[in-house]
Amino acid sequence: MTVHATIASPLGPLLLVGEPTADGVSLTSLSMPGQKNAPSVRSGWVRDDDRFSGIARQVSAYFAGELTAFEIRFTPGGTEFQRRVWSALEEIPYGTSTTYGALAGRIGVDRGRIQALGAAVGANPLLLVRPCHRVIGADGSLRGYAGGVERKVRLLTHEGALQPTLV
């Protein structure tokens, strides 16, 4: 069975999707409106806000500046290579960023496979809680965020990894 809930956030509504467990839910997806390849609620899915209440509290605390690391059970997915990349994303500390090249070096990915690494980062189904927004271009450019570059800027600014711009 697949359960889902939608929670409010400063980035817009977030769709949470997961599998029920004895004590809550195992998250399979966290997505944003307009996100590339985002799932949409399907017939047969059951809305269950209560199962996601702990995740909703953590997301709220994150945006309130009270939480810097999530403690959420995830359902494994993806290929072996994607899981390796996603595991490395989880190690990028709050308030920092890293480059695609540095991430590749950390997990032993040949520089010739940087594009594949970028595709794996982009395929992350758990935006926000698995911090793919912390990966930037070698030149400091903010590229390639499935939720949109403007949201990436907002997240990195929120975390203090990017200075807000004055307009």
Short mmCIF file of C-alpha atoms in Angstrom, two decimals:
data_model
loop_
_atom_site.label_atom_id
_atom_site.label_comp_id
_atom_site.label_asym_id
_atom_site.label_seq_id
_atom_site.Cartn_x
_atom_site.Cartn_y
_atom_site.Cartn_z
CA MET A 1 0.00 0.00 0.00
CA THR A 2 1.18 3.54 -0.74
CA VAL A 3 0.25 6.42 1.54
CA HIS A 4 0.67 10.13 0.96
CA ALA A 5 0.24 13.53 2.55
CA THR A 6 0.80 17.11 1.48
CA ILE A 7 2.40 19.56 3.88
CA ALA A 8 2.93 23.30 3.63
CA SER A 9 6.43 24.75 3.39
CA PRO A 10 8.08 28.04 2.40
CA LEU A 11 8.88 26.35 -0.94
CA GLY A 12 5.23 25.53 -1.58
CA PRO A 13 3.30 22.36 -0.84
CA LEU A 14 5.44 19.25 -0.44
CA LEU A 15 4.06 15.86 -1.48
CA LEU A 16 5.19 13.08 0.84
CA VAL A 17 4.81 9.49 -0.36
CA GLY A 18 5.66 6.37 1.56
CA GLU A 19 4.96 2.84 2.69
CA PRO A 20 3.22 2.23 6.02
CA THR A 21 5.27 0.68 8.82
CA ALA A 22 4.26 -0.54 12.26
CA ASP A 23 5.33 2.77 13.80
CA GLY A 24 4.67 5.28 11.01
CA VAL A 25 5.96 5.40 7.48
CA SER A 26 9.02 4.74 5.36
CA LEU A 27 9.44 7.69 2.98
CA THR A 28 9.79 6.89 -0.72
CA SER A 29 9.43 10.39 -2.14
CA LEU A 30 9.36 14.05 -1.13
CA SER A 31 8.57 16.32 -4.05
CA MET A 32 7.61 19.90 -4.91
CA PRO A 33 5.19 21.40 -7.42
CA GLY A 34 6.77 21.77 -10.84
CA GLN A 35 9.59 19.41 -9.96
CA LYS A 36 11.09 17.45 -12.82
CA ASN A 37 9.81 13.83 -12.72
CA ALA A 38 7.77 14.44 -9.58
CA PRO A 39 5.16 11.83 -8.78
CA SER A 40 1.51 12.75 -8.63
CA VAL A 41 -1.09 11.13 -6.42
CA ARG A 42 -2.41 7.97 -8.05
CA SER A 43 -5.66 6.12 -7.62
CA GLY A 44 -5.22 3.51 -4.94
CA TRP A 45 -2.95 5.70 -2.84
CA VAL A 46 -4.34 6.48 0.59
CA ARG A 47 -4.09 9.91 2.18
CA ASP A 48 -2.77 9.45 5.73
CA ASP A 49 -1.59 12.68 7.34
CA ASP A 50 -1.09 11.00 10.73
CA ARG A 51 1.58 8.62 9.43
CA PHE A 52 3.60 11.59 8.15
CA SER A 53 3.21 13.76 11.27
CA GLY A 54 6.77 13.10 12.48
CA ILE A 55 8.23 14.00 9.09
CA ALA A 56 6.03 17.10 8.93
CA ARG A 57 7.34 18.20 12.35
CA GLN A 58 10.94 17.74 11.20
CA VAL A 59 10.37 19.70 7.98
CA SER A 60 8.73 22.49 9.95
CA ALA A 61 11.62 22.54 12.45
CA TYR A 62 14.11 22.64 9.56
CA PHE A 63 12.46 25.71 8.04
CA ALA A 64 12.21 27.32 11.50
CA GLY A 65 16.01 26.98 11.82
CA GLU A 66 15.68 24.48 14.67
CA LEU A 67 16.84 21.32 12.83
CA THR A 68 19.94 20.74 10.72
CA ALA A 69 19.71 16.97 10.12
CA PHE A 70 16.70 14.79 9.42
CA GLU A 71 16.04 11.46 11.10
CA ILE A 72 13.64 9.86 8.66
CA ARG A 73 13.30 6.24 7.59
CA PHE A 74 13.66 5.92 3.80
CA THR A 75 12.66 3.07 1.53
CA PRO A 76 15.69 2.08 -0.55
CA GLY A 77 15.23 2.60 -4.26
CA GLY A 78 17.26 3.30 -7.36
CA THR A 79 20.20 1.44 -8.85
CA GLU A 80 23.29 0.46 -6.90
CA PHE A 81 25.14 3.44 -8.39
CA GLN A 82 22.32 5.85 -7.48
CA ARG A 83 22.22 4.52 -3.91
CA ARG A 84 25.99 5.10 -3.62
CA VAL A 85 25.60 8.70 -4.80
CA TRP A 86 22.54 9.29 -2.59
CA SER A 87 24.37 7.94 0.44
CA ALA A 88 27.16 10.45 -0.23
CA LEU A 89 24.58 13.27 -0.44
CA GLU A 90 23.44 12.43 3.08
CA GLU A 91 26.99 13.09 4.32
CA ILE A 92 27.15 16.70 3.07
CA PRO A 93 26.84 18.80 6.25
CA TYR A 94 24.14 21.42 6.74
CA GLY A 95 25.38 24.91 5.91
CA THR A 96 27.93 23.69 3.36
CA SER A 97 28.04 22.81 -0.31
CA THR A 98 30.24 20.60 -2.43
CA THR A 99 30.91 20.25 -6.13
CA TYR A 100 30.00 17.40 -8.43
CA GLY A 101 33.74 16.71 -8.86
CA ALA A 102 34.40 16.63 -5.12
CA LEU A 103 31.42 14.33 -4.62
CA ALA A 104 32.75 12.04 -7.36
CA GLY A 105 36.17 11.97 -5.71
CA ARG A 106 34.66 11.17 -2.33
CA ILE A 107 32.93 8.05 -3.63
CA GLY A 108 35.57 6.97 -6.16
CA VAL A 109 33.71 7.88 -9.34
CA ASP A 110 36.00 8.45 -12.32
CA ARG A 111 35.89 12.04 -13.62
CA GLY A 112 34.68 10.64 -16.93
CA ARG A 113 31.46 9.61 -15.17
CA ILE A 114 30.61 13.04 -13.72
CA GLN A 115 27.57 13.23 -16.01
CA ALA A 116 26.30 9.92 -14.64
CA LEU A 117 26.87 11.21 -11.12
CA GLY A 118 24.93 14.37 -11.98
CA ALA A 119 22.08 12.26 -13.35
CA ALA A 120 22.01 10.22 -10.13
CA VAL A 121 21.92 13.42 -8.05
CA GLY A 122 19.06 14.66 -10.25
CA ALA A 123 17.16 11.39 -9.80
CA ASN A 124 17.08 11.76 -5.99
CA PRO A 125 13.44 11.14 -5.00
CA LEU A 126 13.86 12.71 -1.56
CA LEU A 127 14.39 16.42 -2.21
CA LEU A 128 15.23 18.49 0.84
CA VAL A 129 15.71 15.59 3.28
CA ARG A 130 18.45 14.01 1.13
CA PRO A 131 20.30 17.27 0.41
CA CYS A 132 21.03 17.21 -3.31
CA HIS A 133 20.58 21.00 -3.23
CA ARG A 134 24.04 21.20 -1.60
CA VAL A 135 25.81 20.08 -4.79
CA ILE A 136 26.97 22.93 -7.04
CA GLY A 137 29.08 23.40 -10.16
CA ALA A 138 32.88 23.59 -9.92
CA ASP A 139 32.65 27.28 -10.84
CA GLY A 140 30.17 27.92 -8.02
CA SER A 141 27.17 27.97 -10.34
CA LEU A 142 23.86 26.73 -9.01
CA ARG A 143 22.70 24.33 -11.63
CA GLY A 144 20.61 21.25 -11.90
CA TYR A 145 18.07 21.10 -9.10
CA ALA A 146 14.92 19.11 -9.91
CA GLY A 147 12.89 21.47 -7.72
CA GLY A 148 14.16 24.50 -9.65
CA VAL A 149 17.27 26.64 -9.25
CA GLU A 150 15.31 29.37 -7.40
CA ARG A 151 14.42 26.82 -4.70
CA LYS A 152 18.03 25.66 -4.55
CA VAL A 153 19.06 29.27 -3.92
CA ARG A 154 16.44 29.58 -1.17
CA LEU A 155 17.55 26.36 0.52
CA LEU A 156 21.26 27.19 0.41
CA THR A 157 20.53 30.71 1.69
CA HIS A 158 18.35 29.29 4.48
CA GLU A 159 21.21 26.98 5.51
CA GLY A 160 23.79 29.78 5.39
CA ALA A 161 25.79 28.19 2.57
CA LEU A 162 24.89 31.09 0.28
CA GLN A 163 24.72 34.72 1.22
CA PRO A 164 21.43 36.46 0.51
CA THR A 165 21.57 39.02 -2.26
CA LEU A 166 20.45 42.58 -1.79
CA VAL A 167 18.26 43.95 -4.51
#
